[in-house]
Amino acid sequence: MNKNIVILGSTGSIGTQALEVVENLKNINIVGLSTNTNIDILECQIRKYNPMYACVMNDEKANVLKQNIKDTKTQVLIGEEGLIKLATLDNIDTVLNSLVGNIGLLPTIYGIRAKKDIALANKETLVSAGKLVMKEAKNRGVNIYPIDSEHSAIFQCLQGNKHSEIEKIILTASGGPFRDYTNLDNVTLEQALNHPNWSMGKKITIDSATLMNKGLEVIEAKWLFDIDVDKIQVIIHPQSIIHSMIEYKDSAVMAQLGTPDMKVPIQYALAYPNRVKNDFEKLDLLKHNSLTFKNPNYELFPCLKYAFEAIKIGGTMPCVLNASNEIAVEYFLNSHIKFTDIPKVVYKAIENHKDENKLDYTLEEVLEADKNARKFAKNICMSIKNM
Ligand code: MN3
C-alpha cells in the first residue's frame, strides 16, 4: 500500500536521511517538503521528488524559491502557517516532523487533530507539551512513531511485550565529546561541535555535549511510553551500539543494537511494523572489543539534572527548560556565551518560573510560558555577553 507523507525540515540532517530511506522503501510518495532557509537544497529535492507543496520559513527566501522553480508544479508556502497547512493536507497519511526546536509543536498538534500519524524526530514537541500531545493523539487514534534512536529502540523492545510489565527503561547516552572531562570551563565551540559517534545538526550536537539532549529524551520517553521518570535510568555507553533497553518485571532485559545510523529508526518509523531489506551498514560486533557503561556525572553536566527536576515539577516547567536551553544554545553557537553558561541560563529560567507553575496546562499556556522563558533567557544571555 502506498503512503503519502510530508517531511517538515527536509533539508536538515534527519530530513535528508529520511529522503534516502524513502528511496529505499519505494512505496512512499512525497507530497510536501520544508526548509528554514536552505532553498538551494530544497530546490534540488523539489526537482527530484516533485512534491505538491514546499514550505520555506523565511519570507524573502520563499520568494526567491518561487522564482527559481517557476518551471515546476510545486506550490510554495511560507512560514508556520505553511507548515501547518502541510501537516493537515487531506491527501497525506503521515507527517514526518524533523523540525528543530519548539517550532515543531503546532504542526504536530494540528497534524494530530487532522488524524495524521506522526513520525516524530522533533523531541522538543514532547518536552514542551507532551501531556497535551499524547492526549490529543490518544483521543484521535493517531500513532506517534519515534525517530529518535533511543526511543525507536525502546519502541522496538516493547513489541510483543506488555507495557504493564515494564520495570524500567534504560536510556543510553554516548556522553558526547566531553564524557571523559573533569572540567568544562575552557571548552570551545569547535570542541563541542565535534561529536564522537553521531553526525547531527548543530543544535542537537551542542545538546549532546551538555547532556541536555539526554535530559530532553528522558522527558520524551516519559510521554511516549507513559512511564514514571523514576523508572527511567540514564547510562553512559560511549560506543553507541546499544540504543536503549527495557528491563521487565521478570528481570529480563531487552536491548536494540545497531551501528549509529539514524536511517534505521527513520525506516522503522515509516515502514512499521515491517522490516524492509536495505543496504545500510551492518553491525559487526567483532569490530568492537568491548561495550562499556558508566553513570553520568550530574554535577559536571547539570542540564541532565535540571531536566529530571523540571519534569518532576511538571506543568509548563519542561517547556521553560527547553525554551531557555534553545536560547542559550543559540547564544553559545554565536560565541556570545561560554559552554558552562548554558546550564546557568537554564537554571535561572527555571528559578524564575517556579511561582507561576501549575500541574495542568492548555496549549495557550504552553505558548505563553515558551515566549516568556525565551525573553527571560535572552536577557540573561545578553547580560553575560556584555560582562
Ligand atoms: Mn537520541
Short mmCIF file of C-alpha atoms and ligand atoms in Angstrom, two decimals:
data_model
loop_
_atom_site.label_atom_id
_atom_site.label_comp_id
_atom_site.label_asym_id
_atom_site.label_seq_id
_atom_site.Cartn_x
_atom_site.Cartn_y
_atom_site.Cartn_z
CA MET A 1 0.00 0.00 0.00
CA ASN A 2 1.32 3.42 -0.91
CA LYS A 3 1.74 6.04 1.76
CA ASN A 4 1.65 9.80 1.25
CA ILE A 5 3.87 11.83 3.54
CA VAL A 6 5.17 15.32 4.17
CA ILE A 7 8.63 15.92 5.63
CA LEU A 8 8.89 19.02 7.79
CA GLY A 9 12.53 20.08 7.91
CA SER A 10 13.59 18.11 4.83
CA THR A 11 16.92 19.87 4.31
CA GLY A 12 18.31 19.07 7.77
CA SER A 13 20.23 16.01 8.92
CA ILE A 14 17.17 13.83 9.66
CA GLY A 15 15.22 15.20 6.68
CA THR A 16 17.87 14.36 4.10
CA GLN A 17 18.35 10.89 5.61
CA ALA A 18 14.57 10.39 5.58
CA LEU A 19 14.58 11.03 1.83
CA GLU A 20 17.27 8.34 1.41
CA VAL A 21 15.07 5.95 3.38
CA VAL A 22 12.05 6.85 1.24
CA GLU A 23 14.02 5.96 -1.87
CA ASN A 24 14.74 2.54 -0.44
CA LEU A 25 11.15 1.90 0.67
CA LYS A 26 9.68 2.70 -2.77
CA ASN A 27 6.01 2.81 -1.65
CA ILE A 28 6.12 6.35 -0.26
CA ASN A 29 5.03 9.50 -2.10
CA ILE A 30 6.44 12.83 -1.02
CA VAL A 31 3.62 15.37 -1.00
CA GLY A 32 5.37 18.20 0.86
CA LEU A 33 8.83 19.33 1.94
CA SER A 34 10.04 22.25 4.04
CA THR A 35 13.12 24.21 4.99
CA ASN A 36 14.04 27.03 7.29
CA THR A 37 16.32 28.94 4.89
CA ASN A 38 18.13 26.32 2.80
CA ILE A 39 16.36 26.90 -0.52
CA ASP A 40 19.16 25.54 -2.72
CA ILE A 41 18.94 22.05 -1.21
CA LEU A 42 15.14 22.33 -1.17
CA GLU A 43 15.14 23.17 -4.89
CA CYS A 44 17.18 20.02 -5.65
CA GLN A 45 14.71 17.98 -3.58
CA ILE A 46 11.74 19.55 -5.39
CA ARG A 47 13.22 18.67 -8.79
CA LYS A 48 13.86 15.12 -7.66
CA TYR A 49 10.62 14.31 -5.79
CA ASN A 50 8.05 16.66 -7.42
CA PRO A 51 6.09 17.40 -4.24
CA MET A 52 2.80 19.30 -4.49
CA TYR A 53 3.99 21.78 -1.87
CA ALA A 54 7.21 23.19 -0.47
CA CYS A 55 7.34 25.47 2.57
CA VAL A 56 10.05 28.00 3.44
CA MET A 57 10.11 29.64 6.87
CA ASN A 58 11.87 32.78 5.71
CA ASP A 59 9.69 35.19 3.60
CA GLU A 60 12.43 36.53 1.34
CA LYS A 61 13.89 33.10 0.67
CA ALA A 62 10.41 31.81 -0.12
CA ASN A 63 10.01 34.46 -2.82
CA VAL A 64 13.43 33.65 -4.29
CA LEU A 65 12.48 29.97 -4.41
CA LYS A 66 9.16 30.80 -6.11
CA GLN A 67 11.09 32.48 -8.94
CA ASN A 68 13.63 29.67 -9.17
CA ILE A 69 11.08 26.87 -9.52
CA LYS A 70 8.61 28.60 -11.82
CA ASP A 71 9.01 25.76 -14.30
CA THR A 72 7.79 23.14 -11.77
CA LYS A 73 4.28 22.42 -10.48
CA THR A 74 5.28 22.73 -6.83
CA GLN A 75 3.47 25.44 -4.90
CA VAL A 76 5.50 27.44 -2.35
CA LEU A 77 4.06 28.04 1.14
CA ILE A 78 5.51 30.38 3.77
CA GLY A 79 6.20 30.27 7.49
CA GLU A 80 4.49 28.47 10.37
CA GLU A 81 1.14 28.77 8.59
CA GLY A 82 2.64 26.88 5.66
CA LEU A 83 3.95 24.14 7.96
CA ILE A 84 0.50 23.73 9.49
CA LYS A 85 -1.07 23.55 6.04
CA LEU A 86 1.43 20.80 5.09
CA ALA A 87 0.71 18.87 8.30
CA THR A 88 -3.05 18.90 7.68
CA LEU A 89 -3.30 18.22 3.91
CA ASP A 90 -6.26 15.99 3.04
CA ASN A 91 -4.29 13.52 0.96
CA ILE A 92 -1.47 12.66 3.39
CA ASP A 93 -1.20 9.75 5.85
CA THR A 94 1.90 10.68 7.83
CA VAL A 95 3.73 13.81 8.94
CA LEU A 96 7.46 13.28 9.43
CA ASN A 97 8.42 16.08 11.78
CA SER A 98 12.17 16.70 11.78
CA LEU A 99 11.99 20.39 12.62
CA VAL A 100 14.46 21.69 15.19
CA GLY A 101 13.10 23.30 18.34
CA ASN A 102 9.71 24.31 19.61
CA ILE A 103 8.63 25.49 16.13
CA GLY A 104 7.67 21.82 15.66
CA LEU A 105 4.90 21.97 18.27
CA LEU A 106 1.97 23.50 16.37
CA PRO A 107 2.41 21.46 13.15
CA THR A 108 2.41 18.30 15.33
CA ILE A 109 -0.73 19.31 17.23
CA TYR A 110 -2.61 20.33 14.07
CA GLY A 111 -1.42 17.19 12.27
CA ILE A 112 -2.79 15.05 15.10
CA ARG A 113 -6.09 16.94 15.07
CA ALA A 114 -6.31 16.19 11.32
CA LYS A 115 -5.75 12.50 12.20
CA LYS A 116 -2.34 12.16 10.60
CA ASP A 117 0.13 9.68 12.02
CA ILE A 118 3.29 11.40 13.23
CA ALA A 119 6.84 10.15 12.68
CA LEU A 120 8.49 12.30 15.30
CA ALA A 121 12.12 13.40 15.34
CA ASN A 122 11.29 16.76 16.91
CA LYS A 123 11.74 15.92 20.59
CA GLU A 124 11.10 19.49 21.74
CA THR A 125 7.41 18.96 20.90
CA LEU A 126 7.07 16.29 23.58
CA VAL A 127 9.28 18.12 26.04
CA SER A 128 7.21 21.30 25.87
CA ALA A 129 3.75 19.82 25.70
CA GLY A 130 3.99 16.02 26.00
CA LYS A 131 0.87 15.68 28.10
CA LEU A 132 -1.25 17.62 25.58
CA VAL A 133 0.26 15.98 22.52
CA MET A 134 -0.23 12.42 23.83
CA LYS A 135 -3.78 13.20 24.99
CA GLU A 136 -4.72 14.61 21.58
CA ALA A 137 -3.14 11.60 19.84
CA LYS A 138 -5.00 9.13 22.06
CA ASN A 139 -8.34 10.88 21.61
CA ARG A 140 -8.00 10.78 17.84
CA GLY A 141 -6.48 7.32 17.49
CA VAL A 142 -3.29 8.75 15.99
CA ASN A 143 0.01 6.83 16.17
CA ILE A 144 3.22 8.59 17.11
CA TYR A 145 6.28 6.72 15.82
CA PRO A 146 9.55 7.78 17.45
CA ILE A 147 12.50 8.59 15.21
CA ASP A 148 14.95 9.38 18.00
CA SER A 149 17.29 6.35 18.07
CA GLU A 150 16.81 5.66 21.81
CA HIS A 151 13.04 5.89 21.61
CA SER A 152 12.92 3.78 18.50
CA ALA A 153 14.98 1.21 20.42
CA ILE A 154 12.54 1.26 23.34
CA PHE A 155 9.61 1.03 20.92
CA GLN A 156 11.22 -1.98 19.27
CA CYS A 157 11.95 -3.63 22.65
CA LEU A 158 8.25 -3.21 23.51
CA GLN A 159 6.99 -5.21 20.53
CA GLY A 160 5.37 -8.40 21.74
CA ASN A 161 5.68 -7.39 25.39
CA LYS A 162 3.25 -5.84 27.84
CA HIS A 163 3.64 -2.20 28.81
CA SER A 164 2.33 -3.04 32.29
CA GLU A 165 5.27 -5.41 32.81
CA ILE A 166 7.98 -2.80 32.27
CA GLU A 167 10.18 -2.46 35.35
CA LYS A 168 12.38 0.30 33.99
CA ILE A 169 13.70 1.94 30.85
CA ILE A 170 17.46 2.19 30.46
CA LEU A 171 18.23 5.14 28.21
CA THR A 172 21.76 5.01 26.83
CA ALA A 173 23.83 8.11 26.10
CA SER A 174 27.10 8.38 24.18
CA GLY A 175 28.17 11.03 26.70
CA GLY A 176 29.17 13.44 23.93
CA PRO A 177 32.66 14.87 23.27
CA PHE A 178 33.28 15.74 26.93
CA ARG A 179 32.36 12.43 28.54
CA ASP A 180 35.88 11.91 29.94
CA TYR A 181 36.42 15.54 31.01
CA THR A 182 36.55 16.62 34.65
CA ASN A 183 36.36 20.35 33.96
CA LEU A 184 34.45 22.18 31.21
CA ASP A 185 35.45 25.78 31.97
CA ASN A 186 37.53 26.30 28.85
CA VAL A 187 35.97 24.04 26.24
CA THR A 188 35.46 25.67 22.85
CA LEU A 189 32.58 25.80 20.38
CA GLU A 190 34.63 23.77 17.94
CA GLN A 191 35.21 21.02 20.50
CA ALA A 192 31.53 20.99 21.45
CA LEU A 193 30.51 20.62 17.80
CA ASN A 194 32.75 17.60 17.33
CA HIS A 195 30.54 14.67 18.35
CA PRO A 196 32.41 11.36 18.59
CA ASN A 197 29.69 8.99 17.29
CA TRP A 198 26.79 10.72 15.57
CA SER A 199 26.74 13.26 12.79
CA MET A 200 23.82 15.58 13.51
CA GLY A 201 22.63 19.18 13.27
CA LYS A 202 24.34 21.87 15.37
CA LYS A 203 21.62 22.34 17.98
CA ILE A 204 21.39 18.67 18.92
CA THR A 205 25.18 18.30 18.83
CA ILE A 206 25.54 21.01 21.48
CA ASP A 207 22.69 19.43 23.46
CA SER A 208 24.60 16.15 23.34
CA ALA A 209 27.73 17.85 24.67
CA THR A 210 25.85 19.37 27.65
CA LEU A 211 23.79 16.14 28.11
CA MET A 212 20.67 18.31 27.81
CA ASN A 213 19.84 16.10 24.85
CA LYS A 214 19.58 13.13 27.20
CA GLY A 215 17.51 15.19 29.60
CA LEU A 216 15.10 16.10 26.80
CA GLU A 217 15.00 12.41 25.84
CA VAL A 218 14.08 11.39 29.41
CA ILE A 219 11.06 13.69 29.17
CA GLU A 220 10.31 12.46 25.65
CA ALA A 221 10.41 8.83 26.87
CA LYS A 222 8.16 9.60 29.81
CA TRP A 223 5.42 10.87 27.50
CA LEU A 224 5.88 8.48 24.59
CA PHE A 225 5.83 5.40 26.79
CA ASP A 226 3.64 6.72 29.60
CA ILE A 227 6.14 5.89 32.31
CA ASP A 228 7.15 7.50 35.60
CA VAL A 229 10.50 9.33 35.34
CA ASP A 230 11.72 7.46 38.41
CA LYS A 231 11.65 4.36 36.22
CA ILE A 232 13.98 5.88 33.64
CA GLN A 233 17.70 5.34 34.16
CA VAL A 234 20.31 7.18 32.09
CA ILE A 235 23.53 5.30 31.50
CA ILE A 236 26.62 6.42 29.56
CA HIS A 237 27.54 3.93 26.83
CA PRO A 238 30.31 5.53 24.76
CA GLN A 239 30.18 3.09 21.82
CA SER A 240 26.51 3.92 20.94
CA ILE A 241 25.85 0.31 19.90
CA ILE A 242 23.06 -0.44 22.35
CA HIS A 243 20.47 2.24 21.56
CA SER A 244 18.42 1.67 24.74
CA MET A 245 16.89 -1.12 26.79
CA ILE A 246 13.81 -2.19 28.73
CA GLU A 247 14.04 -4.20 31.91
CA TYR A 248 10.87 -6.23 32.53
CA LYS A 249 9.41 -7.45 35.82
CA ASP A 250 10.88 -10.93 35.38
CA SER A 251 14.39 -9.36 35.27
CA ALA A 252 14.78 -9.97 31.55
CA VAL A 253 16.34 -7.05 29.70
CA MET A 254 15.55 -6.37 26.04
CA ALA A 255 18.00 -4.25 24.06
CA GLN A 256 18.12 -2.98 20.49
CA LEU A 257 21.56 -2.80 18.90
CA GLY A 258 22.96 -1.44 15.67
CA THR A 259 25.54 0.86 14.14
CA PRO A 260 24.88 4.53 14.98
CA ASP A 261 22.83 5.27 11.85
CA MET A 262 19.64 7.34 12.05
CA LYS A 263 18.33 5.77 8.86
CA VAL A 264 17.43 2.63 10.83
CA PRO A 265 14.98 4.34 13.25
CA ILE A 266 13.67 6.51 10.39
CA GLN A 267 12.91 3.43 8.30
CA TYR A 268 11.28 1.61 11.22
CA ALA A 269 9.01 4.62 11.84
CA LEU A 270 7.98 4.77 8.16
CA ALA A 271 7.71 1.03 7.48
CA TYR A 272 6.30 -0.10 10.86
CA PRO A 273 5.50 -2.91 11.56
CA ASN A 274 7.51 -4.19 8.60
CA ARG A 275 11.26 -4.76 8.43
CA VAL A 276 12.38 -3.89 4.93
CA LYS A 277 15.70 -5.01 3.48
CA ASN A 278 18.23 -2.23 2.92
CA ASP A 279 21.94 -1.79 2.30
CA PHE A 280 22.76 0.16 5.47
CA GLU A 281 25.98 -0.71 7.27
CA LYS A 282 25.56 -3.92 9.29
CA LEU A 283 26.68 -4.17 12.89
CA ASP A 284 29.87 -6.22 13.19
CA LEU A 285 30.27 -6.95 16.90
CA LEU A 286 33.69 -8.45 16.29
CA LYS A 287 34.94 -4.95 15.43
CA HIS A 288 34.01 -3.83 18.95
CA ASN A 289 36.32 -5.22 21.63
CA SER A 290 34.00 -4.14 24.39
CA LEU A 291 30.80 -2.34 25.22
CA THR A 292 31.22 -0.19 28.34
CA PHE A 293 28.85 1.59 30.71
CA LYS A 294 29.07 4.20 33.45
CA ASN A 295 26.90 6.63 35.39
CA PRO A 296 26.55 10.18 34.08
CA ASN A 297 28.25 12.94 36.08
CA TYR A 298 25.29 15.07 37.14
CA GLU A 299 27.49 17.73 38.74
CA LEU A 300 29.61 18.33 35.65
CA PHE A 301 26.55 18.12 33.35
CA PRO A 302 23.82 19.84 35.39
CA CYS A 303 21.48 20.16 32.37
CA LEU A 304 20.59 16.49 32.77
CA LYS A 305 19.77 17.05 36.43
CA TYR A 306 17.64 20.10 35.59
CA ALA A 307 15.66 18.07 33.06
CA PHE A 308 14.76 15.47 35.71
CA GLU A 309 13.84 18.28 38.10
CA ALA A 310 11.71 20.08 35.51
CA ILE A 311 9.64 17.03 34.60
CA LYS A 312 9.16 16.16 38.28
CA ILE A 313 7.78 19.65 38.88
CA GLY A 314 5.65 19.19 35.76
CA GLY A 315 3.25 21.72 34.24
CA THR A 316 4.99 24.14 31.92
CA MET A 317 8.39 23.74 33.63
CA PRO A 318 9.78 21.37 30.96
CA CYS A 319 8.68 23.93 28.35
CA VAL A 320 10.70 26.59 30.18
CA LEU A 321 13.69 24.22 30.40
CA ASN A 322 13.52 23.64 26.65
CA ALA A 323 12.92 27.27 25.64
CA SER A 324 15.74 28.66 27.79
CA ASN A 325 18.06 25.93 26.52
CA GLU A 326 17.23 26.78 22.88
CA ILE A 327 18.16 30.41 23.52
CA ALA A 328 21.33 29.56 25.47
CA VAL A 329 22.50 27.18 22.72
CA GLU A 330 21.85 29.85 20.08
CA TYR A 331 23.99 32.35 22.02
CA PHE A 332 26.71 29.74 22.53
CA LEU A 333 26.69 28.90 18.79
CA ASN A 334 27.22 32.61 18.11
CA SER A 335 30.13 32.63 20.60
CA HIS A 336 28.36 35.13 22.87
CA ILE A 337 28.36 32.92 25.99
CA LYS A 338 30.57 30.11 27.29
CA PHE A 339 29.73 26.41 27.28
CA THR A 340 29.32 26.42 31.07
CA ASP A 341 26.92 29.37 30.82
CA ILE A 342 24.30 27.17 29.11
CA PRO A 343 23.21 25.35 32.31
CA LYS A 344 23.40 28.64 34.22
CA VAL A 345 20.88 30.26 31.86
CA VAL A 346 18.57 27.24 32.10
CA TYR A 347 18.81 27.19 35.90
CA LYS A 348 17.91 30.88 36.17
CA ALA A 349 14.93 30.43 33.85
CA ILE A 350 13.65 27.52 35.97
CA GLU A 351 14.11 29.51 39.18
CA ASN A 352 12.29 32.45 37.65
CA HIS A 353 9.32 30.32 36.56
CA LYS A 354 8.80 28.43 39.82
CA ASP A 355 5.97 30.51 41.22
CA GLU A 356 3.88 30.53 38.07
CA ASN A 357 3.86 26.78 37.72
CA LYS A 358 0.74 24.63 37.83
CA LEU A 359 0.12 20.98 37.09
CA ASP A 360 -2.19 21.07 34.11
CA TYR A 361 -1.96 23.41 31.17
CA THR A 362 -3.55 24.45 27.89
CA LEU A 363 -1.80 24.92 24.56
CA GLU A 364 -2.07 28.69 25.04
CA GLU A 365 -0.33 28.45 28.41
CA VAL A 366 2.49 26.42 26.89
CA LEU A 367 3.00 29.00 24.14
CA GLU A 368 2.93 31.80 26.74
CA ALA A 369 5.46 30.02 29.01
CA ASP A 370 7.66 29.40 25.99
CA LYS A 371 7.57 33.04 24.93
CA ASN A 372 8.30 34.36 28.44
CA ALA A 373 11.14 31.90 29.03
CA ARG A 374 12.77 32.89 25.73
CA LYS A 375 12.57 36.56 26.62
CA PHE A 376 13.97 35.92 30.09
CA ALA A 377 16.78 33.70 28.77
CA LYS A 378 17.72 36.29 26.13
CA ASN A 379 18.11 38.93 28.82
CA ILE A 380 20.36 36.63 30.87
CA CYS A 381 22.44 35.80 27.79
CA MET A 382 22.78 39.50 26.89
CA SER A 383 23.95 40.37 30.39
CA ILE A 384 26.56 37.55 30.25
CA LYS A 385 27.64 38.68 26.78
CA ASN A 386 28.16 42.27 27.93
CA MET A 387 30.09 41.29 31.05
MN MN3 B 1 18.74 10.43 20.57
#
